Coordinates of N, CA, C and O in Angstrom, one line a residue:
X1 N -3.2 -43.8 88.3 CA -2.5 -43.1 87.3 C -3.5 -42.6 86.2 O -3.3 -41.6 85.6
X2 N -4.2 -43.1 86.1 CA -5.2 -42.9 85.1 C -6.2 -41.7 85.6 O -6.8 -40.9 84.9
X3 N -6.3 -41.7 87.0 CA -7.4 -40.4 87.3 C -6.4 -39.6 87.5 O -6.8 -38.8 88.3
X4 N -5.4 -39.5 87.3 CA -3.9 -38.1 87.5 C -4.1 -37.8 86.0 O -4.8 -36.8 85.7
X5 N -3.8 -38.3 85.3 CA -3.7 -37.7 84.1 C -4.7 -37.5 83.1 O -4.5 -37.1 82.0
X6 N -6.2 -37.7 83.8 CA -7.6 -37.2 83.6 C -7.6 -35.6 84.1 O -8.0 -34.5 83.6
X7 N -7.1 -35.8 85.0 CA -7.9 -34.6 85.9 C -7.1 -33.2 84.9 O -7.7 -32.2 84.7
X8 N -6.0 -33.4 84.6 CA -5.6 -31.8 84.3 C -6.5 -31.5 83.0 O -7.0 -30.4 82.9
X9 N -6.6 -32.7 81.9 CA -7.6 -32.6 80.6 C -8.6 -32.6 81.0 O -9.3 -31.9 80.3
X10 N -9.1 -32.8 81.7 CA -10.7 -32.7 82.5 C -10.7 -30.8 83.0 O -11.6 -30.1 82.7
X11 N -9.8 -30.5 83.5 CA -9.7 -29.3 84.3 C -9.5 -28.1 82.9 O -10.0 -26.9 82.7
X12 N -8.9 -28.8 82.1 CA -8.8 -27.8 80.9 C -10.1 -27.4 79.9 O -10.4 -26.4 79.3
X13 N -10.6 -28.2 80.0 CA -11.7 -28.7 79.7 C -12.8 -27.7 80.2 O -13.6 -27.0 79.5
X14 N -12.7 -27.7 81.5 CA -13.7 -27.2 82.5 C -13.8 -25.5 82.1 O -14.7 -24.7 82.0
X15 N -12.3 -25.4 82.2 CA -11.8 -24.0 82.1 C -12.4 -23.8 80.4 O -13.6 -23.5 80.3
X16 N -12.0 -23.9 79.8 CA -12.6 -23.6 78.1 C -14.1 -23.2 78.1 O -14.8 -22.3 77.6
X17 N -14.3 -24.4 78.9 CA -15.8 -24.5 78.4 C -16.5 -22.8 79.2 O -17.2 -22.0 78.5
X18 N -16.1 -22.6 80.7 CA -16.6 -21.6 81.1 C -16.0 -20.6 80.7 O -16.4 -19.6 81.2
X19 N -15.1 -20.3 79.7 CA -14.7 -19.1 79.1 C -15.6 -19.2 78.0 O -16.4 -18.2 77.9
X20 N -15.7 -19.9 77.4 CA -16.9 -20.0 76.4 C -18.1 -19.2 76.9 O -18.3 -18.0 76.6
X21 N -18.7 -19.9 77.5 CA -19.8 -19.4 78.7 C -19.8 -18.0 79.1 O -20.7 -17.2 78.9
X22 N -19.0 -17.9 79.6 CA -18.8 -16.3 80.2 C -18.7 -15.2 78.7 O -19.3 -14.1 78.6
X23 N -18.0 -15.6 77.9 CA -18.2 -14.9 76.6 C -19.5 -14.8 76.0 O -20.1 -13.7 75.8
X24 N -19.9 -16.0 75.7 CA -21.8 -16.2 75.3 C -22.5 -15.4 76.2 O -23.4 -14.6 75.6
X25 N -22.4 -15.4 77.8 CA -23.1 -14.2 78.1 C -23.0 -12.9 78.2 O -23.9 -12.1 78.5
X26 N -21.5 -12.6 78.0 CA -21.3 -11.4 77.9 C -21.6 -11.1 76.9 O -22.0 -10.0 76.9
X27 N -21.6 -11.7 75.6 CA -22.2 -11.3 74.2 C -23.5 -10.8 74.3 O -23.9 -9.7 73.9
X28 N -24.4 -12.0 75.1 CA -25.9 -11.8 75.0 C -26.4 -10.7 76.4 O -27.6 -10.6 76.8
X29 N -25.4 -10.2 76.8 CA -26.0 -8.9 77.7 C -25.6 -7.9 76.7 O -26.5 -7.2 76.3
X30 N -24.5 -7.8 76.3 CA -24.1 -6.7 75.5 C -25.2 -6.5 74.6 O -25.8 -5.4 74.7
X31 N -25.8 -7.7 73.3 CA -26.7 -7.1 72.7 C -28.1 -6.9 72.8 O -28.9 -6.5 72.0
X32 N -28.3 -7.6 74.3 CA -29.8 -6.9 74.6 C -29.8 -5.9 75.5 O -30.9 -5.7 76.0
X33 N -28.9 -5.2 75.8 CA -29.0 -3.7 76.8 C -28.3 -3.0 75.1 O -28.9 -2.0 74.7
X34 N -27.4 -3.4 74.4 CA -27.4 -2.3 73.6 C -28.2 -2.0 72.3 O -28.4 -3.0 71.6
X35 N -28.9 -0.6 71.8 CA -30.2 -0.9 71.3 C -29.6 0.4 70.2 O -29.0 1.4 70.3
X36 N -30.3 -0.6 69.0 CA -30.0 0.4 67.1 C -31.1 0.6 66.8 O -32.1 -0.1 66.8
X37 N -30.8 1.7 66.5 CA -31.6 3.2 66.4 C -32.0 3.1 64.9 O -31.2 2.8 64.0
X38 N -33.6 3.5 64.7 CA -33.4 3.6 62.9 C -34.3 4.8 62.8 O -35.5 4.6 63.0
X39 N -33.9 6.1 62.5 CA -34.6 7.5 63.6 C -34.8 7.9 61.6 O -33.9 7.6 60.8
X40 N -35.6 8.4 61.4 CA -36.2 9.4 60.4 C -37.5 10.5 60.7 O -38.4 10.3 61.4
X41 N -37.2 11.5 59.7 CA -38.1 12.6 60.4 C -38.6 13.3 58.9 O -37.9 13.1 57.9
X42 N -39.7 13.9 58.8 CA -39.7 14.5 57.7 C -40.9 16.2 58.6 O -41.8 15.9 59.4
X43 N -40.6 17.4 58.2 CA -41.7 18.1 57.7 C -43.0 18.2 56.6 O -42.7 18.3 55.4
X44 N -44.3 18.1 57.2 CA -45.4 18.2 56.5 C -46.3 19.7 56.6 O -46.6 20.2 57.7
X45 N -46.6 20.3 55.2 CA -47.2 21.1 55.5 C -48.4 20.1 55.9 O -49.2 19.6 55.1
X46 N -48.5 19.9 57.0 CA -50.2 19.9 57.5 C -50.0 19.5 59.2 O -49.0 19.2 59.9
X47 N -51.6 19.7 59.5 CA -51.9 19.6 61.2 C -50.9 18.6 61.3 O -50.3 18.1 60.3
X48 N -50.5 18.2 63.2 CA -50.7 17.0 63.6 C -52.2 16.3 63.5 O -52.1 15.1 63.6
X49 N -53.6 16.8 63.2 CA -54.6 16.0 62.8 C -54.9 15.7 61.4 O -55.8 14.9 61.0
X50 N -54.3 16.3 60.8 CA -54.2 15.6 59.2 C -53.2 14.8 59.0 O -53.2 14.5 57.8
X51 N -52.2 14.4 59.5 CA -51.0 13.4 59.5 C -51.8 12.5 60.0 O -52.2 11.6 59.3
X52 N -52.3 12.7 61.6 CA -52.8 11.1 61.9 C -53.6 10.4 61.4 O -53.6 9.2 61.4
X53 N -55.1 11.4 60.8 CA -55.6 11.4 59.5 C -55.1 10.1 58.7 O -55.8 9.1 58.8
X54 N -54.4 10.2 58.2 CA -53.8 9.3 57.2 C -53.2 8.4 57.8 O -53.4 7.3 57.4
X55 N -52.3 8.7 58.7 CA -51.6 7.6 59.0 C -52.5 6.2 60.0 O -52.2 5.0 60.1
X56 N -53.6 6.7 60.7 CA -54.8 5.8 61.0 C -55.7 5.4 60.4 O -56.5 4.6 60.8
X57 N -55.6 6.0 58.9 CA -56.5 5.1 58.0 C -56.1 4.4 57.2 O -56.2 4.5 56.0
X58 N -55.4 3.3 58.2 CA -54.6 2.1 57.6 C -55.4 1.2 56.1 O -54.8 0.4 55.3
X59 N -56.9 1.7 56.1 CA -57.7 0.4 54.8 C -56.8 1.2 53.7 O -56.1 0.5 52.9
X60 N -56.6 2.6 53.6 CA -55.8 3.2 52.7 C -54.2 2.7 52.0 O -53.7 2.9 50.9
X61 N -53.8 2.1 53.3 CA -52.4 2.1 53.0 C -51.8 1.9 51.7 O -50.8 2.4 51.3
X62 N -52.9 0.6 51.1 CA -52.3 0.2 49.8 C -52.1 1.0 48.7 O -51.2 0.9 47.8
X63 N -53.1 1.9 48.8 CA -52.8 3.2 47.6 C -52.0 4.3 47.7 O -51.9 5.0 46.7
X64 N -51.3 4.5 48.6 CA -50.3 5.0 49.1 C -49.3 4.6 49.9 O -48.5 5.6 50.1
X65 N -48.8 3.8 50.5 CA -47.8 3.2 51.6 C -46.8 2.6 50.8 O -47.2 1.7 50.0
X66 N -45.6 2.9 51.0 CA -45.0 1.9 49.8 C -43.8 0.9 51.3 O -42.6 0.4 51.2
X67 N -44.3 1.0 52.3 CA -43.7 0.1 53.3 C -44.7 -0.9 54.0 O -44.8 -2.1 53.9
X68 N -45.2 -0.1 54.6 CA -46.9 -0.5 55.4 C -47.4 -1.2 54.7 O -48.6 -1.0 55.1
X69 N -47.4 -2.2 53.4 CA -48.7 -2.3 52.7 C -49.7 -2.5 53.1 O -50.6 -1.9 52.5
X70 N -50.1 -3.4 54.3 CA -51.2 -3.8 54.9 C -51.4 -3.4 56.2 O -50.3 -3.2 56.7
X71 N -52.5 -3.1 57.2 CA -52.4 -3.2 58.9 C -54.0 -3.4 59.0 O -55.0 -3.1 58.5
X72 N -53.5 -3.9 59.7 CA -55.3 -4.4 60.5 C -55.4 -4.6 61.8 O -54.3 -4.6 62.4
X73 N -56.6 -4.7 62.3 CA -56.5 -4.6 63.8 C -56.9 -3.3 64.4 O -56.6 -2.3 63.8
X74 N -57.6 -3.2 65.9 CA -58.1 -2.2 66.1 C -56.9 -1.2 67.0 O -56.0 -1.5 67.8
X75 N -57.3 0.0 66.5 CA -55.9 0.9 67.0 C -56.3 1.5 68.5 O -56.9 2.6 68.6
X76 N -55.9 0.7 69.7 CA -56.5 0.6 71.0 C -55.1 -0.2 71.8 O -54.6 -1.3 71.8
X77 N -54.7 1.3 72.7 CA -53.7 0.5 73.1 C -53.4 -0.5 74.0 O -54.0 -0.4 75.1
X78 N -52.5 -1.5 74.1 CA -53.0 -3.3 74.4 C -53.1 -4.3 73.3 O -52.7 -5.4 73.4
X79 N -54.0 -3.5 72.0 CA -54.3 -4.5 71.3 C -52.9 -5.1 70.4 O -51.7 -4.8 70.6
X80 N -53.3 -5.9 69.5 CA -52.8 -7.0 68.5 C -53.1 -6.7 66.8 O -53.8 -7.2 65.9
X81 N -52.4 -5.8 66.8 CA -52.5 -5.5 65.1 C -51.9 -6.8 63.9 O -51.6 -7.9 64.4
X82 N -51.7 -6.5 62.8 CA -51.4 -7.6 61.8 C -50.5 -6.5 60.5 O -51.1 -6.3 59.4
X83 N -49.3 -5.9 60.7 CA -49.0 -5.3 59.8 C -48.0 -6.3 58.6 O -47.3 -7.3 58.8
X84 N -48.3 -5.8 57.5 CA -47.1 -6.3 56.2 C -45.9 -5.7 55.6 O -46.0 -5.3 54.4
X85 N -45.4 -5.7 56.0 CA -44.6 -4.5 55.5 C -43.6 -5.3 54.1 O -43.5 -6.5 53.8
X86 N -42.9 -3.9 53.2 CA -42.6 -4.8 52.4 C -41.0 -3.3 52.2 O -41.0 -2.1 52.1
X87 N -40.1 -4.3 52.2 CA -38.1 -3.7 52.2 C -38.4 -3.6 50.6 O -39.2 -3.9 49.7
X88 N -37.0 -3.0 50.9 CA -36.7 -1.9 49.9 C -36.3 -3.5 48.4 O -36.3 -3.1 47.3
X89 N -36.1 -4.7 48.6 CA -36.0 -5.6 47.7 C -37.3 -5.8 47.2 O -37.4 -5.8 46.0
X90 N -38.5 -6.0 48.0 CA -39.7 -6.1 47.4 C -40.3 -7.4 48.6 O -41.4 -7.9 48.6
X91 N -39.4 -7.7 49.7 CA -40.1 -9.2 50.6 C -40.7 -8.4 51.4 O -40.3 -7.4 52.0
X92 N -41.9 -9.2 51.4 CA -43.2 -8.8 52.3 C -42.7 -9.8 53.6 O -42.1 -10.9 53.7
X93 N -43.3 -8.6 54.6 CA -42.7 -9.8 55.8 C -44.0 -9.2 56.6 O -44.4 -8.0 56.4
X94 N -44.6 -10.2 57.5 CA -45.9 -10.1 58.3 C -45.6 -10.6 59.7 O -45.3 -11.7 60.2
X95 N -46.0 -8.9 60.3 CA -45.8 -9.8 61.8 C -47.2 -9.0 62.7 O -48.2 -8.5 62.2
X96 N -46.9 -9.2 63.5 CA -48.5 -9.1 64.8 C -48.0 -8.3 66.3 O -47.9 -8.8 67.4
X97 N -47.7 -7.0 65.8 CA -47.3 -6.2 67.0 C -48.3 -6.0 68.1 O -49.5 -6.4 68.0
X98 N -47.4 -5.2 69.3 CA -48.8 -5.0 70.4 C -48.5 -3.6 70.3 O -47.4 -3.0 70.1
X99 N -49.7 -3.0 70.5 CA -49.9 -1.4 70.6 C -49.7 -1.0 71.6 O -50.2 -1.6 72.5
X100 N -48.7 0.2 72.0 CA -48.5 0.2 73.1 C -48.5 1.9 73.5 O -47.9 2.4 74.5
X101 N -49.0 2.3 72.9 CA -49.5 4.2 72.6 C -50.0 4.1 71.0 O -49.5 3.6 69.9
X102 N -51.5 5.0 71.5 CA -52.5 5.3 70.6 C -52.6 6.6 70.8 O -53.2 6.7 72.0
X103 N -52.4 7.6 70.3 CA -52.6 9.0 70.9 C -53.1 9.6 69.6 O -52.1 9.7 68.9
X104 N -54.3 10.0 68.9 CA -54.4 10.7 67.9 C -53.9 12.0 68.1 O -54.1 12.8 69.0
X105 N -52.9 12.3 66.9 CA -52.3 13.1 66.7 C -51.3 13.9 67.5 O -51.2 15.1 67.6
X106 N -50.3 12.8 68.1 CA -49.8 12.6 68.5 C -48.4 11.6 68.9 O -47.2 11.9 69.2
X107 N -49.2 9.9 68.8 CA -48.1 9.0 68.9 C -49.0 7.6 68.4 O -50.2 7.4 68.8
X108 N -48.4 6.8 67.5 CA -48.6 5.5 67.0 C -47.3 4.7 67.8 O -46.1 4.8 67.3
X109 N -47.4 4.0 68.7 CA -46.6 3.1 69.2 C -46.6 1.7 69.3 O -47.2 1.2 70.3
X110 N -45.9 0.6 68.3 CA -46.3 -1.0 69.0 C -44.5 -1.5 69.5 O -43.5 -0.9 69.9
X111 N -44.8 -2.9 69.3 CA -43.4 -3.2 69.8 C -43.7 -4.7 69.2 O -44.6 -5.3 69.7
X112 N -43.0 -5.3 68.2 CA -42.8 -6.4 67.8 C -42.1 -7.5 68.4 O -41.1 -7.1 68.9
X113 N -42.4 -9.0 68.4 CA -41.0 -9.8 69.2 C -40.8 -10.8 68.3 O -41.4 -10.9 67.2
X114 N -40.0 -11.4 68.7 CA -39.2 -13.1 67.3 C -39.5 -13.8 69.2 O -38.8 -13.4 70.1
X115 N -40.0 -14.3 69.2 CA -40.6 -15.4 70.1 C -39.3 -16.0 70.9 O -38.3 -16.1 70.2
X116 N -39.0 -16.4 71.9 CA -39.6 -15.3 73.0 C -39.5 -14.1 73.9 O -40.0 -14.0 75.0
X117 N -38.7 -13.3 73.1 CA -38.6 -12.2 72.9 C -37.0 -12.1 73.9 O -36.7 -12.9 74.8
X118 N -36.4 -11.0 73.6 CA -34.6 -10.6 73.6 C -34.3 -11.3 72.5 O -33.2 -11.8 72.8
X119 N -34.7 -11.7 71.3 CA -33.9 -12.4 70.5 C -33.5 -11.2 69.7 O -32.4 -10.8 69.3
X120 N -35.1 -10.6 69.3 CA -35.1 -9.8 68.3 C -36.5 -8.7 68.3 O -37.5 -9.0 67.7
X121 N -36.4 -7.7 69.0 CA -37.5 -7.3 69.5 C -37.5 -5.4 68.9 O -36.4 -4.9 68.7
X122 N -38.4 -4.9 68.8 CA -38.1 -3.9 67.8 C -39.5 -2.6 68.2 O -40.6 -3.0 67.8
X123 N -39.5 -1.4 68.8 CA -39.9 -0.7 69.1 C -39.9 0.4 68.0 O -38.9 1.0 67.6
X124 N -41.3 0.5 67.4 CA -41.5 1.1 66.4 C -42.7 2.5 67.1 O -43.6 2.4 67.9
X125 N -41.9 3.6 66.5 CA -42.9 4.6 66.5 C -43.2 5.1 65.7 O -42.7 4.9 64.6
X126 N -44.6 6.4 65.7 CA -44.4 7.4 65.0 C -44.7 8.6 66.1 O -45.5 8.3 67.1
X127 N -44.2 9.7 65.9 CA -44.8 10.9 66.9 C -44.9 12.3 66.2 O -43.9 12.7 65.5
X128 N -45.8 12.9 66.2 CA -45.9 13.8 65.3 C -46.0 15.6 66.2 O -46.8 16.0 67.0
X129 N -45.0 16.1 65.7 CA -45.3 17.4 66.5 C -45.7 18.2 65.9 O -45.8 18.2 64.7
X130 N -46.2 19.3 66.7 CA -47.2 20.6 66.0 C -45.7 21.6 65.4 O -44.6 21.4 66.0
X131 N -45.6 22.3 64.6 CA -44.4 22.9 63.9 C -46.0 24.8 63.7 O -47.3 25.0 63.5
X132 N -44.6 25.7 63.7 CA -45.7 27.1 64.1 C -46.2 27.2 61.9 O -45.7 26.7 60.9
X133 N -47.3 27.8 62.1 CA -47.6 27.5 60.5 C -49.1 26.7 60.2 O -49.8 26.9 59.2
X134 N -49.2 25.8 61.2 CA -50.0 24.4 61.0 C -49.6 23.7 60.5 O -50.5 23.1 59.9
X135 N -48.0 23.3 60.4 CA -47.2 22.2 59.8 C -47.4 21.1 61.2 O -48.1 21.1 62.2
X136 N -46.4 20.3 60.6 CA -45.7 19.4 61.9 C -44.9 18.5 61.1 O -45.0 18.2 59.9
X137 N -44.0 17.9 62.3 CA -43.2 17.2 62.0 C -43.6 15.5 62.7 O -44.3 15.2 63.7
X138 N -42.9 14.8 61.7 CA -42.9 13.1 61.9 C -42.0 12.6 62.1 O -41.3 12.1 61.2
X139 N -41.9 12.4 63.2 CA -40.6 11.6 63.4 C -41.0 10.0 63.5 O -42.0 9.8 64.2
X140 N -40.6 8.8 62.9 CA -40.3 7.5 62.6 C -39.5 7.0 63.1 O -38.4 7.1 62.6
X141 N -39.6 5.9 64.3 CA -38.3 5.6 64.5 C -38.5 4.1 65.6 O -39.3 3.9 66.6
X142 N -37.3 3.4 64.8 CA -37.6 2.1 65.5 C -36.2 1.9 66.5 O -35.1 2.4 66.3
X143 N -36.8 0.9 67.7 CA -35.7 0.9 68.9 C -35.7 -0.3 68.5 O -36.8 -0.9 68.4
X144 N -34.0 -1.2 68.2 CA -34.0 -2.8 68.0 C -33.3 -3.1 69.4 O -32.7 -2.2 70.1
X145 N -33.4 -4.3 69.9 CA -32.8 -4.8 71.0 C -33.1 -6.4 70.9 O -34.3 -6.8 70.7
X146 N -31.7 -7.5 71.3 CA -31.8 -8.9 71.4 C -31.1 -9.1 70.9 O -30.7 -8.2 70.2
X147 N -30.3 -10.6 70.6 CA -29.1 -11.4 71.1 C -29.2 -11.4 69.2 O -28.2 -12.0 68.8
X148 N -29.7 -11.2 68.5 CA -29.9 -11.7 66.9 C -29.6 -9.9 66.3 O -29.4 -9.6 65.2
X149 N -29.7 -9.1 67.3 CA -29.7 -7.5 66.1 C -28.3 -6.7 66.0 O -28.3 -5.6 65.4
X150 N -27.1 -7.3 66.5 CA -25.9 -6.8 66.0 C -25.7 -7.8 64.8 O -24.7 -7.4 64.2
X151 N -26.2 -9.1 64.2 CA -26.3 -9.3 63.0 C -26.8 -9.2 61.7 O -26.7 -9.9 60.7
X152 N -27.8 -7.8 62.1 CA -28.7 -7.7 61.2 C -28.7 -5.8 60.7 O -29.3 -5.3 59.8
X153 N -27.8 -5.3 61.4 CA -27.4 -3.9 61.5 C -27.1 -3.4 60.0 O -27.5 -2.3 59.6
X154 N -26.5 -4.1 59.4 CA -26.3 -3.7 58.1 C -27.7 -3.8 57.1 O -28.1 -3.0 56.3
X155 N -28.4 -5.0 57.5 CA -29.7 -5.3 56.1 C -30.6 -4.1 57.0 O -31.2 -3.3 56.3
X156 N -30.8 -3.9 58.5 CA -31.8 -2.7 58.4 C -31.5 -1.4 58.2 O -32.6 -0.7 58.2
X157 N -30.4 -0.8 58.1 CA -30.6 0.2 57.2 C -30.1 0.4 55.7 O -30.2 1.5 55.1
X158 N -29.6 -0.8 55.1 CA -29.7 -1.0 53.7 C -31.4 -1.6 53.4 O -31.7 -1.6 52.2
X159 N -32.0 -1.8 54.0 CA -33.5 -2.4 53.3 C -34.9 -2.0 54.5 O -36.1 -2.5 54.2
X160 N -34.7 -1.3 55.5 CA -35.7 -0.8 56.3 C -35.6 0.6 56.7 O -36.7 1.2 56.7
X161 N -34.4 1.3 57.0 CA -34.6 2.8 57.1 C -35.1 3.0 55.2 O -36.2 2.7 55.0
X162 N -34.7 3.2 54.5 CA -35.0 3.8 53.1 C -36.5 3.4 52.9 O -36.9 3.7 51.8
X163 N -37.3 2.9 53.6 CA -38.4 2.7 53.5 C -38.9 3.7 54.4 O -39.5 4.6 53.9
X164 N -38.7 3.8 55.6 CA -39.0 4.3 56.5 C -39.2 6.3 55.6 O -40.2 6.9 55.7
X165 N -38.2 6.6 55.1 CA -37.9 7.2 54.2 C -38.8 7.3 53.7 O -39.5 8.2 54.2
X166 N -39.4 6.4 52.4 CA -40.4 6.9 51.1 C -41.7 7.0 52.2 O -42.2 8.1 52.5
X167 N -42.0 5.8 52.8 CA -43.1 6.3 54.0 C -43.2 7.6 54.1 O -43.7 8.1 53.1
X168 N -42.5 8.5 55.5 CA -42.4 9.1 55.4 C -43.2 10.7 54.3 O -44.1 11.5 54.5
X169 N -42.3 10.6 53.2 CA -42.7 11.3 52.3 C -43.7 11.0 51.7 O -44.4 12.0 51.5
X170 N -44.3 9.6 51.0 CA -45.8 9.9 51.3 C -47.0 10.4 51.7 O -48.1 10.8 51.2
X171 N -46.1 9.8 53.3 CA -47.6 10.3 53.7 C -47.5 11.5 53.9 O -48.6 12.0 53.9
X172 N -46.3 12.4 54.2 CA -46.4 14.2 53.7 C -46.8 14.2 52.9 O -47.5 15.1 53.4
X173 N -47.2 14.2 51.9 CA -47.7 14.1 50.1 C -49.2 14.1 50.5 O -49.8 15.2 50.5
X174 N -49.7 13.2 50.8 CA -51.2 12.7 51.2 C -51.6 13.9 52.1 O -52.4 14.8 51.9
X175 N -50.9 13.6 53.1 CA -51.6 14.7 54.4 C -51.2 16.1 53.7 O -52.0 16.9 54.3
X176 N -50.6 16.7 52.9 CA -50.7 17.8 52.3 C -51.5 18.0 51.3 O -51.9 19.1 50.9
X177 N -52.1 16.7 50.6 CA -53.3 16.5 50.0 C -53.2 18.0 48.5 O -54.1 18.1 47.7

């Protein structure tokens, strides 16, 4: 009698728990194949070699960057840089991307992770195209993906695209010199 009237609360049990389960992973495929976009673009009067100009002479950043404050590390793609970046509140946050396109005048590419990686993983660019004139254009733009970035959708573009933003216009400012 006692394992009869176990087994259906046991069986319910069983059932809960793998609906759970099946939900949890369906959550965590949903938010690591689906990926938020944080795309900004600006026109510079200047080259694509006077954009990358500036934007590879990271010792500068501090006198002009009001996102980037810091980067270090050699710009070689593979490598391990050390950027700081600082949101639109004023918090400096420091992480250690890998380079993954170095193209002068052309493409700055790394890719950051939250350890060990699908949590929170974030594909940042820059690419700059030639525009007729000797302008060009900059496009900015980060790819998020992992089980933590449909919770965070609101703070990055209230406190990371608008940086992305003054960036941006900067460094038009600079490279237009």
């Amino acid at each position: 009698m006692t394992i009869a009237t176990k087994s259906p609360v046991r069986r319910r049990l069983l059932t809960a728990l793998g609906a759970v389960a099946v939900l949890l992973i369906g959550y965590c495929v949903y938010a690591i194949a689906h990926t938020t976009v944080l795309r900004t673009e600006i026109e510079v009067d200047a080259s694509p070699d006077q954009v990358w100009k500036v934007l590879a002479d990271r010792a500068a950043y501090p006198e002009w960057n009001p996102f980037i404050v810091s980067s270090t590390g050699e710009l070689k793609t593979g490598a391990v840089i050390t950027n700081v970046l600082r949101d639109t509140n004023g918090k400096l946050t420091t992480f250690t991307p890998e380079l993954l396109a170095v193209e002068p005048g052309k493409e700055l590419r790394w890719i950051g992770r939250i350890s060990p990686g699908l949590v929170f993983d974030g594909e940042h660019s820059f690419r700059i195209e030639a525009l007729a004139g000797g302008r060009s254009r900059l496009i900015q733009e980060e790819r998020f993906n992992g089980v933590a970035v449909p919770f965070t959708v609101s703070m990055l573009n209230e406190t990371i695209k608008p940086q992305f933003e003054a960036m941006n216009r900067a460094l038009a400012e600079r490279a237009a010199g």
